[in-house]
mmCIF file of C-alpha atoms in Angstrom:
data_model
loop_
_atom_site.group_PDB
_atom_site.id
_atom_site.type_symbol
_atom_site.label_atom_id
_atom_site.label_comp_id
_atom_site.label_asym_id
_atom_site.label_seq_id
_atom_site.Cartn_x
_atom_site.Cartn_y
_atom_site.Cartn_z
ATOM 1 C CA UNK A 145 -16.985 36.265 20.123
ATOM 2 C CA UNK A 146 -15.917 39.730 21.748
ATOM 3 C CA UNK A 147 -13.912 42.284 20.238
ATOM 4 C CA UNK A 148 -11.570 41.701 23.421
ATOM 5 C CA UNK A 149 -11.163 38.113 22.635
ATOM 6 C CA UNK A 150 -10.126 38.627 18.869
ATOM 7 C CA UNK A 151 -8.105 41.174 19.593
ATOM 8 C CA UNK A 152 -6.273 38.918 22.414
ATOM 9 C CA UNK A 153 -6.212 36.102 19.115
ATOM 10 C CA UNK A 154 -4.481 38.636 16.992
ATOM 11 C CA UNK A 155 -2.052 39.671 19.321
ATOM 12 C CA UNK A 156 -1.304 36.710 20.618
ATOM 13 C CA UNK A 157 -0.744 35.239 16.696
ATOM 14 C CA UNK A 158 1.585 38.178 16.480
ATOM 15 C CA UNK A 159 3.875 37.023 19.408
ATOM 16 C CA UNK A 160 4.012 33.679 18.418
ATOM 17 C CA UNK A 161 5.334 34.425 14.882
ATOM 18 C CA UNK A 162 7.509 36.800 16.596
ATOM 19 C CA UNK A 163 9.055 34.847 19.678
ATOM 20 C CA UNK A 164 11.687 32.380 20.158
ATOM 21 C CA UNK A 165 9.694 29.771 21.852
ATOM 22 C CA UNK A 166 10.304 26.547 22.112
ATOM 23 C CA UNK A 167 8.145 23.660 21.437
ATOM 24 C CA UNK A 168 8.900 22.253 24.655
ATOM 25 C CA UNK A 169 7.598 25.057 26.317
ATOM 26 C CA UNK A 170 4.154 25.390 24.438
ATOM 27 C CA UNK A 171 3.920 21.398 25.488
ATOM 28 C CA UNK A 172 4.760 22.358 29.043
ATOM 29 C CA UNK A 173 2.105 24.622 29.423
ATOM 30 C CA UNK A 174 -0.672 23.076 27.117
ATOM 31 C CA UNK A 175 0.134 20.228 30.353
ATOM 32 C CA UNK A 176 -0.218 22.802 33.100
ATOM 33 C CA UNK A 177 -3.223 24.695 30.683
ATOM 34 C CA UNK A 178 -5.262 21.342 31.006
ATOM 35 C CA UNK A 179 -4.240 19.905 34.347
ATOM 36 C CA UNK A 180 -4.399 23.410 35.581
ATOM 37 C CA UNK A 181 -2.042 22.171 38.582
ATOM 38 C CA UNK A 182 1.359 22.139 38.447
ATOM 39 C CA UNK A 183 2.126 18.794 40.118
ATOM 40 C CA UNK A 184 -0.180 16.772 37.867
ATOM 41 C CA UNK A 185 1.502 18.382 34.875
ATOM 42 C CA UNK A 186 4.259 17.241 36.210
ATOM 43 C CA UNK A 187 3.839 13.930 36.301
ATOM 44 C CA UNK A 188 1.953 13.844 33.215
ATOM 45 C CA UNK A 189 5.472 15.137 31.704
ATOM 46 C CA UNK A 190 7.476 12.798 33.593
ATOM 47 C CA UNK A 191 9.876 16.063 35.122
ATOM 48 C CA UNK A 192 9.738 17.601 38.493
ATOM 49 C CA UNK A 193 7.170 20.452 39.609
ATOM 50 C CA UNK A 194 9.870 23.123 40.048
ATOM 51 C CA UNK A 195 11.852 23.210 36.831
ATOM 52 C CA UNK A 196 7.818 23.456 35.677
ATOM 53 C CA UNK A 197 7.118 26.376 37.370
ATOM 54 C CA UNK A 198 10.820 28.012 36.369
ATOM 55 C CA UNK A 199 9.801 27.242 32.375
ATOM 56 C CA UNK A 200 6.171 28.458 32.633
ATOM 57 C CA UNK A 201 7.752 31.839 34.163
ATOM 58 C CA UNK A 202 10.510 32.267 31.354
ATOM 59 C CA UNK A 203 7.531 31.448 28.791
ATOM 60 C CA UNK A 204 5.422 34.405 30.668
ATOM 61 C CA UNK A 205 8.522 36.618 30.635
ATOM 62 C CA UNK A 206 9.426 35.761 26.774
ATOM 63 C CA UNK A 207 6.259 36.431 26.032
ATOM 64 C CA UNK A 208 5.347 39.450 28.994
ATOM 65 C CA UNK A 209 1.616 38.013 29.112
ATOM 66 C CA UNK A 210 0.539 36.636 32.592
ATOM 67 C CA UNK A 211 -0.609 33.381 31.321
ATOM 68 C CA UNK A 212 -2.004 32.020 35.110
ATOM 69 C CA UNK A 213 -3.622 33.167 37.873
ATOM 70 C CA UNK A 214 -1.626 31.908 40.532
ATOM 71 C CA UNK A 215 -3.361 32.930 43.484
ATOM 72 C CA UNK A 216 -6.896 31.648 42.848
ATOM 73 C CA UNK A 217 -7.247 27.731 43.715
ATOM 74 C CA UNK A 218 -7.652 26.217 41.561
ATOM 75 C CA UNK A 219 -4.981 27.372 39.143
ATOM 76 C CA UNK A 220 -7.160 29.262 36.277
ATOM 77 C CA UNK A 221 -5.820 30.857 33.158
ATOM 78 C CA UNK A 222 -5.872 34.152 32.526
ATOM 79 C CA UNK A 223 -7.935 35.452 29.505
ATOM 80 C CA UNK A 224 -4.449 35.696 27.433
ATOM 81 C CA UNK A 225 -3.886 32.415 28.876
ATOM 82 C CA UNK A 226 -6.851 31.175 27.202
ATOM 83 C CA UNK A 227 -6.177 32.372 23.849
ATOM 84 C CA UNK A 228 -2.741 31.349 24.336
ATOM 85 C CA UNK A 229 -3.594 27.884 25.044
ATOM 86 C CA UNK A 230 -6.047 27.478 21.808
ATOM 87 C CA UNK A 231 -3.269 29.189 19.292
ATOM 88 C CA UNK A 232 -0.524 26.638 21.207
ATOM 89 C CA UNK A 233 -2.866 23.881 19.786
ATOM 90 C CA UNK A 234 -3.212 24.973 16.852
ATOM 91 C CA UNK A 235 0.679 25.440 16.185
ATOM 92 C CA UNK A 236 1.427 21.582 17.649
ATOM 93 C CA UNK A 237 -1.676 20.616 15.365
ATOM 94 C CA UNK A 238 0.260 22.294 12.583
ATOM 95 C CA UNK A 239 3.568 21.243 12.736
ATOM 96 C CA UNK A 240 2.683 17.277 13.591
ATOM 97 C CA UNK A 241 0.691 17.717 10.195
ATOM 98 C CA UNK A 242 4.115 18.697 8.923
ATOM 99 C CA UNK A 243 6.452 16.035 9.969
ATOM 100 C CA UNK A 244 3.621 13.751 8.801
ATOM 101 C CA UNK A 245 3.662 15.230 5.291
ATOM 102 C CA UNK A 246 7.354 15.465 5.492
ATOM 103 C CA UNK A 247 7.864 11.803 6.300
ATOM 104 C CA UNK A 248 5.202 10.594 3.507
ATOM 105 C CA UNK A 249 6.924 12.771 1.230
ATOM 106 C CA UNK A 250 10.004 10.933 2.322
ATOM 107 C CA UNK A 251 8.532 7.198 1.660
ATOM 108 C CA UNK A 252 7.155 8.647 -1.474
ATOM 109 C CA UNK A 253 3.681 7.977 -0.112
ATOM 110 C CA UNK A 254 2.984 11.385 -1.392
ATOM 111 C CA UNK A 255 3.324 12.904 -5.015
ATOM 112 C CA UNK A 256 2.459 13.131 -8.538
ATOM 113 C CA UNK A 257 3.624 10.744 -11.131
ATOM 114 C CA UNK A 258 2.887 11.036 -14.843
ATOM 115 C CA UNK A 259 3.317 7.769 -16.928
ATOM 116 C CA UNK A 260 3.318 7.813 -20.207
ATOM 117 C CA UNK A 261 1.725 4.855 -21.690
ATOM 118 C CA UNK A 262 -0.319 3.408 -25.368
ATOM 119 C CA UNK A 263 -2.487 0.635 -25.793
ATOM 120 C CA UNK A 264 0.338 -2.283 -25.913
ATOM 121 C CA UNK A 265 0.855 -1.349 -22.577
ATOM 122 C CA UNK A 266 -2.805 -0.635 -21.189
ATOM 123 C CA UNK A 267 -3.547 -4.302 -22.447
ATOM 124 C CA UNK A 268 -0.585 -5.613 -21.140
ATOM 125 C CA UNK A 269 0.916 -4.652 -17.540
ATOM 126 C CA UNK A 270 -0.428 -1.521 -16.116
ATOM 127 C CA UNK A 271 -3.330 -2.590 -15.190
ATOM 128 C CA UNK A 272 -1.845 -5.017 -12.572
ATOM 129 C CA UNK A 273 0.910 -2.288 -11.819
ATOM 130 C CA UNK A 274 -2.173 0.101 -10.772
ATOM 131 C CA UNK A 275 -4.184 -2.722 -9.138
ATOM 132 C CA UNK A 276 -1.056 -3.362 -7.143
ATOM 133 C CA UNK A 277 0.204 0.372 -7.081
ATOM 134 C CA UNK A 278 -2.966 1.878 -5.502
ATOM 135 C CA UNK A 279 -3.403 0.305 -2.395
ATOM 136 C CA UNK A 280 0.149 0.827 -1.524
ATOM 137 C CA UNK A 281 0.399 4.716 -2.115
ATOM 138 C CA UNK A 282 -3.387 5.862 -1.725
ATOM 139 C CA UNK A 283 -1.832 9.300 -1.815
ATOM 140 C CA UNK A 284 -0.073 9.325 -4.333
ATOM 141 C CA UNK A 285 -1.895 10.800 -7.803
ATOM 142 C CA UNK A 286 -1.063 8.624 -10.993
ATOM 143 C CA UNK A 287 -1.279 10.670 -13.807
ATOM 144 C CA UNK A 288 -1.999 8.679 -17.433
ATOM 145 C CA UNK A 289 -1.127 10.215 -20.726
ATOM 146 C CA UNK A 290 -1.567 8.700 -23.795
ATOM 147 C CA UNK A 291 1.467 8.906 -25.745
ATOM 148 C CA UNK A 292 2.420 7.245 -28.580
ATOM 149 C CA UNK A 293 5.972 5.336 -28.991
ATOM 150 C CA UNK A 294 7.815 8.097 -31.374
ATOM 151 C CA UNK A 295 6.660 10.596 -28.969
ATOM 152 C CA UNK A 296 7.826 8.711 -25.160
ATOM 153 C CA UNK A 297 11.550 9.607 -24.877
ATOM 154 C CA UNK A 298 10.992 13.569 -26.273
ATOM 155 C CA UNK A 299 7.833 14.064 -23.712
ATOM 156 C CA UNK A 300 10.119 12.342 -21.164
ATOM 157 C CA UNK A 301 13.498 14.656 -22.136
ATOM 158 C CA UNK A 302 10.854 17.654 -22.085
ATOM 159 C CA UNK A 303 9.579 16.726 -18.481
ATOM 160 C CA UNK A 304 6.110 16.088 -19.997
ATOM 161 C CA UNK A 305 5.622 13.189 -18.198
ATOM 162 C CA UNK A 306 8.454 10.894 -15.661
ATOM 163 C CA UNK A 307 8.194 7.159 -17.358
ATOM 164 C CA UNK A 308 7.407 5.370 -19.941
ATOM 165 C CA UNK A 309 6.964 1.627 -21.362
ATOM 166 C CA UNK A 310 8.991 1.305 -24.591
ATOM 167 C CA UNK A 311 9.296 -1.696 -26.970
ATOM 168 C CA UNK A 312 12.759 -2.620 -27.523
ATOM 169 C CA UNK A 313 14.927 -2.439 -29.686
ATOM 170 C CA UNK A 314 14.897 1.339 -29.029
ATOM 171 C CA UNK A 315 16.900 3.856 -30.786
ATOM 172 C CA UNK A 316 17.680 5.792 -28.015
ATOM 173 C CA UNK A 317 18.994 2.702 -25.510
ATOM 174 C CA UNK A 318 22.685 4.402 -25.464
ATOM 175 C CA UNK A 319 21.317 7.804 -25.025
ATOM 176 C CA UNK A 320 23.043 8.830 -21.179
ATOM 177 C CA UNK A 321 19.890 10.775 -20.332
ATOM 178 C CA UNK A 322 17.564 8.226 -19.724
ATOM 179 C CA UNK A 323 17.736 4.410 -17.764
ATOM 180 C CA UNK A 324 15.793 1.222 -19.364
ATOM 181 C CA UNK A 325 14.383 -1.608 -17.727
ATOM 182 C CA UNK A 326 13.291 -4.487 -19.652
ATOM 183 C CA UNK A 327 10.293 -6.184 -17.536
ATOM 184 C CA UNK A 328 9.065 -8.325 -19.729
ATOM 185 C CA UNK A 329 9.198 -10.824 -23.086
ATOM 186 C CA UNK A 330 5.600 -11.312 -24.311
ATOM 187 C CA UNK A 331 5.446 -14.040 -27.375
ATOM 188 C CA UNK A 332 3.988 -12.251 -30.514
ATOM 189 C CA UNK A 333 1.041 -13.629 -32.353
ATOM 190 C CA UNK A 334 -0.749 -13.655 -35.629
ATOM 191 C CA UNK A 335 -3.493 -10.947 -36.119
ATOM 192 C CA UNK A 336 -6.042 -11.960 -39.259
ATOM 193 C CA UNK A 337 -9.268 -11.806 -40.481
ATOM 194 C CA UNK A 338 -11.302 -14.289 -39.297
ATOM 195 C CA UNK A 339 -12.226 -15.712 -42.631
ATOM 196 C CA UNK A 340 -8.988 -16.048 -43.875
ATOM 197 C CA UNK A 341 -7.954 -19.090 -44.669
ATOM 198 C CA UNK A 342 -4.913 -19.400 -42.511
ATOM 199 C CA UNK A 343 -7.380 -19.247 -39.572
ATOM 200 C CA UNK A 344 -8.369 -22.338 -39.862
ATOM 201 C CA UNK A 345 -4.943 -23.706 -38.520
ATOM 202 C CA UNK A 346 -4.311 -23.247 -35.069
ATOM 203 C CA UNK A 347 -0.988 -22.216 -35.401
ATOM 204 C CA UNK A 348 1.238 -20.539 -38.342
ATOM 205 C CA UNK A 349 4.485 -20.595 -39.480
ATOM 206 C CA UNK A 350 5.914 -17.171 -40.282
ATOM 207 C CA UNK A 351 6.763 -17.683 -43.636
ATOM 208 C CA UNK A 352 3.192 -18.647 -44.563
ATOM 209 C CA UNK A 353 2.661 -15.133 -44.375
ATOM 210 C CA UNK A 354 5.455 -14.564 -47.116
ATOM 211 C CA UNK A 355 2.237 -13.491 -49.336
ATOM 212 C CA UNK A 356 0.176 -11.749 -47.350
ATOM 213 C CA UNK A 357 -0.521 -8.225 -47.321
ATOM 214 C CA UNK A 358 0.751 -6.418 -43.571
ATOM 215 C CA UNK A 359 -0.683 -4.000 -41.949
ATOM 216 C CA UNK A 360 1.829 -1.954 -39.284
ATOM 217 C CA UNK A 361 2.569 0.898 -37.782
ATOM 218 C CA UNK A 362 4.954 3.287 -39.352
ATOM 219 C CA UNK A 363 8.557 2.342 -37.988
ATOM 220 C CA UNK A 364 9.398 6.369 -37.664
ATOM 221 C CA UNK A 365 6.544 6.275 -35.063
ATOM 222 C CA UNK A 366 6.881 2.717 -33.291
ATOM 223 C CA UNK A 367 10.630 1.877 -34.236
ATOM 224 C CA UNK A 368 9.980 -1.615 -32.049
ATOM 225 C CA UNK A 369 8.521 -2.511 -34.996
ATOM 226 C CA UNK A 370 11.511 -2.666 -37.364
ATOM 227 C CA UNK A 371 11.901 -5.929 -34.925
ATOM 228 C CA UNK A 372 9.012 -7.188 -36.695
ATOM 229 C CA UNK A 373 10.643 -6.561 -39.958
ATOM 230 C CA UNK A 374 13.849 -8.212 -39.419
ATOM 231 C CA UNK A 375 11.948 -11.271 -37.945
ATOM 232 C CA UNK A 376 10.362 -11.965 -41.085
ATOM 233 C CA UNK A 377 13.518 -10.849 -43.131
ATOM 234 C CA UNK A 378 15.267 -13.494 -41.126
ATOM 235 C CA UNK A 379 12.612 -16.607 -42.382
ATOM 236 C CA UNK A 380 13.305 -15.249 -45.906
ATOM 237 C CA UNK A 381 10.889 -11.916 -46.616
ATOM 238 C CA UNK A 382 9.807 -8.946 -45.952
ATOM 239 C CA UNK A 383 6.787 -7.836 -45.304
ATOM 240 C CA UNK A 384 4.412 -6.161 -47.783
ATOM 241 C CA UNK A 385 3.497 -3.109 -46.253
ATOM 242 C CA UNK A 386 -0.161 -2.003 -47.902
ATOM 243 C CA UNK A 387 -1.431 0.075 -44.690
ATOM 244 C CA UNK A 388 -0.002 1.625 -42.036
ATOM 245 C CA UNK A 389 -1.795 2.478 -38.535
ATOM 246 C CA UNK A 390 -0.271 3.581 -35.628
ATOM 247 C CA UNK A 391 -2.685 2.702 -32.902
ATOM 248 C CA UNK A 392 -3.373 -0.627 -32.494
ATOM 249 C CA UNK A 393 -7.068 -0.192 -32.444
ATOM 250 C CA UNK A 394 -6.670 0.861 -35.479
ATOM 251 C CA UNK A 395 -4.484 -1.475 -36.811
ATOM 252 C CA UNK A 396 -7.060 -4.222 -35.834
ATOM 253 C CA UNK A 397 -10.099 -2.361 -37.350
ATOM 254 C CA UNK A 398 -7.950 -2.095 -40.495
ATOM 255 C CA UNK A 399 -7.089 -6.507 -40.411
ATOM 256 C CA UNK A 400 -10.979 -6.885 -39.645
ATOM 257 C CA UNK A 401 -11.803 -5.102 -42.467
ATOM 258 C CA UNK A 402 -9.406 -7.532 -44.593
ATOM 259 C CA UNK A 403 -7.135 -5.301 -45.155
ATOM 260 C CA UNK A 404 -4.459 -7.239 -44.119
ATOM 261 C CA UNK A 405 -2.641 -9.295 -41.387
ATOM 262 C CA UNK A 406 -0.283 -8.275 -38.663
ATOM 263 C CA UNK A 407 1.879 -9.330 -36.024
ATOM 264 C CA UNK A 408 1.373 -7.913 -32.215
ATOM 265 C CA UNK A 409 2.402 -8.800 -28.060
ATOM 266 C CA UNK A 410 0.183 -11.716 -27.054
ATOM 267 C CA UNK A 411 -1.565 -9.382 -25.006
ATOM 268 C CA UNK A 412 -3.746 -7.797 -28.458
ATOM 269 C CA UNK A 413 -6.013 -10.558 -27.283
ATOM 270 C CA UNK A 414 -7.638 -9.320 -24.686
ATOM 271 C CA UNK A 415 -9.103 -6.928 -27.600
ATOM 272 C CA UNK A 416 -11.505 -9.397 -28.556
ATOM 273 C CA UNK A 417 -12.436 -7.196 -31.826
ATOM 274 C CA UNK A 418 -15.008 -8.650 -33.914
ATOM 275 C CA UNK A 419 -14.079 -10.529 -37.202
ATOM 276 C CA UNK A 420 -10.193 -10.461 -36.233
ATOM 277 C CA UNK A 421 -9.308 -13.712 -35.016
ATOM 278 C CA UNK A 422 -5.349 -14.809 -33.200
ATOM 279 C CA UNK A 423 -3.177 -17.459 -34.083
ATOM 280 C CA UNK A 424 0.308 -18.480 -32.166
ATOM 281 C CA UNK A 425 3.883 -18.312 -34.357
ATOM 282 C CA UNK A 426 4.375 -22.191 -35.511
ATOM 283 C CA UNK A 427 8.070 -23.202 -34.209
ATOM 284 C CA UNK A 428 9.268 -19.687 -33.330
ATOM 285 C CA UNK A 429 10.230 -18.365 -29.946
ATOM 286 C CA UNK A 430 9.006 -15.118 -31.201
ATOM 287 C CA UNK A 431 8.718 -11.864 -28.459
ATOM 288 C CA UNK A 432 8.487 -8.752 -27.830
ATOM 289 C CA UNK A 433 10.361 -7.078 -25.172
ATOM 290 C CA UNK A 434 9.001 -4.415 -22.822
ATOM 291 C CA UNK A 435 10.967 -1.877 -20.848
ATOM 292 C CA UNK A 436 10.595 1.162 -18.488
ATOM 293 C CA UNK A 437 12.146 4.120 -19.338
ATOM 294 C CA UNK A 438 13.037 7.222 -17.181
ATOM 295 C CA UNK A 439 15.063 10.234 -16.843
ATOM 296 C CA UNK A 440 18.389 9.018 -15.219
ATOM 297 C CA UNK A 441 18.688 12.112 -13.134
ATOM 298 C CA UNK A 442 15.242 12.398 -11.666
ATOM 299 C CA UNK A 443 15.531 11.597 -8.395
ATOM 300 C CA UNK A 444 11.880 11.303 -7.210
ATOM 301 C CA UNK A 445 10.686 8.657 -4.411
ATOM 302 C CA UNK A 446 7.255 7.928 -6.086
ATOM 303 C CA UNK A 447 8.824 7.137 -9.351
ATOM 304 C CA UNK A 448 11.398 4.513 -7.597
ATOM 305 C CA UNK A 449 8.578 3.413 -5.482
ATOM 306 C CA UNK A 450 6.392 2.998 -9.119
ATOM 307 C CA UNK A 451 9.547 1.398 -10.465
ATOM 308 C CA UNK A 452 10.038 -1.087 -7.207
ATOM 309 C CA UNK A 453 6.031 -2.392 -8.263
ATOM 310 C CA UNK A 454 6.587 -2.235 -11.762
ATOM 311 C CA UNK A 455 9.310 -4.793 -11.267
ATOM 312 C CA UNK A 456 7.883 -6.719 -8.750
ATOM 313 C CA UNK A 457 4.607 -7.245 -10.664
ATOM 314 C CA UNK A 458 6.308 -8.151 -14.044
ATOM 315 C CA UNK A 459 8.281 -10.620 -12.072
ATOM 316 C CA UNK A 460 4.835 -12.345 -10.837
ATOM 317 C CA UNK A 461 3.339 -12.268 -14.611
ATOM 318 C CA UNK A 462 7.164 -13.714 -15.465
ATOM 319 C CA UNK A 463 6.523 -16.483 -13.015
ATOM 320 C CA UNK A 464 2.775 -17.294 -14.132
ATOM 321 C CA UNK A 465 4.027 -17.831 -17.590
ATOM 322 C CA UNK A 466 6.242 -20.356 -16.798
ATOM 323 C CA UNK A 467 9.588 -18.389 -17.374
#
């Protein structure tokens, strides 16, 4: 490449970023550029040859390059004309990349989500929401963070991450700040070791485990669980509390080991964790309710457009449960 021709680029870059132009003119003569004849450009641009000529002129004069030689048949560009023409690409190039971006941005097709999720939730719904999600907005880049109950709402009022799946009841439902969602009632079931002798039975009343040791999660971490509490308060007990675990990988290492039972969403069963075995609630309509959560005020496309598949997948499992 000549010094000539670089120095024509650089120039001509120069007068671009400089000049009013219009977009309809670098259009007009990218048509005249390739026809190189004015009458086909033309008709390419569906206007007649002399307003053409008349806009090519005031481009020249805007500009004060001589973009054409007029005189030589047929109609060649001048060496300006030349880099003119490749820079003219380049900036239509440019800004249909922008209205593209601009209009993804728009459908939320384009973005960054964070979701704050735990293991309830892994085993549960997201996976379909993602499976569902994905397709849809190939763009768009999910981001996962492991976050545990107690720690949701202050990540979300700190901007750490944009939503979250809560268990309700939730101690901060009246809080102004955020929106809930409930998407889902999931029955809970019986967690226990698998020789225990309640496993035998294939399903167990809730006051069978009047007796039993528990093991659950700390209700200052997971407050849904104080749910769990007044559930068995209601049949006449309260639990006996001997461990706490606030995963619930660990909570089911800690009922295989025979530490104790526990009570979880229906969904703990696609852990299939050796020597834990799961029984249904005998004559209870027991469940646990799951909800979104986000910041009222955030205004972002890609979370409504996570929300809008969130709700329309929940509705689905809602349906192929029978409810």
């Amino acid at each position: 490449m000549s010094n000539i021709y670089l120095a024509y680029r650089i120039y001509i870059k120069d007068i671009i970023a400089r000049a009013m132009i219009e977009l309809r003119h670098l259009r007009y003569f990218i048509a005249v550029a390739e026809e190189l004849n004015f009458s086909r450009a033309a008709e390419r641009l569906h206007i007649a040859q002399p307003p053409l000529s008349q806009q090519i002129q005031a481009l020249e004069a805007e500009l004060g390059l001589k973009l054409f030689e007029r005189k030589k048949r047929p109609l060649q560009l001048t060496a300006a004309g030349q880099v003119f023409l490749a820079e003219a690409h380049l900036v239509l190039t440019q800004l249909e990349q922008a209205i593209t971006s601009a209009q993804k941005v728009s459908r939320g097709e384009i973005g960054r989500l964070v979701v704050g999720t735990n293991s309830s939730v892994a085993n549960s719904v997201l996976p379909d929401i993602l499976q569902t999600f994905h397709p849809l907005f190939p763009e768009v880049i999910l981001v996962l963070r492991e976050v545990s109950s107690s720690q949701q709402v202050n990540q979300l009022r700190d901007r750490y991450i944009d939503i979250a799946f809560e268990r309700l009841p939730n101690a901060n439902l009246n809080d102004n700040s955020f929106s809930f969602l409930p998407i889902l009632q999931e029955p809970l079931v019986v967690a226990l070791p698998e020789k225990h002798p309640l496993a035998a039975q294939s399903q167990i009343p809730l006051i069978a485990l009047a007796d039993e040791p528990f093991v659950l999660p700390p209700t200052d971490l997971v407050p849904s669980y104080s749910q769990i509490i007044s559930l068995c308060q209601q049949v006449g007990f309260s639990p006996k509390v001997v461990q706490e675990a606030t995963w619930m990988v660990t909570v089911l290492s800690s009922v295989a080991g025979g530490v104790g039972v526990t009570l979880l969403p229906a969904n703990a069963q696609s852990l299939q964790r050796k020597g834990v075995v799961y029984r249904p609630i005998q004559g209870e309509n027991l469940t646990s309710e799951l909800a979104v959560v986000w910041r009222r005020d955030d205004t972002s496309i890609v979370l409504h457009q996570f929300l809008e598949v969130t709700k329309s997948v929940a509705q689905k499992q809602k349906i192929g449960n029978g409810e």
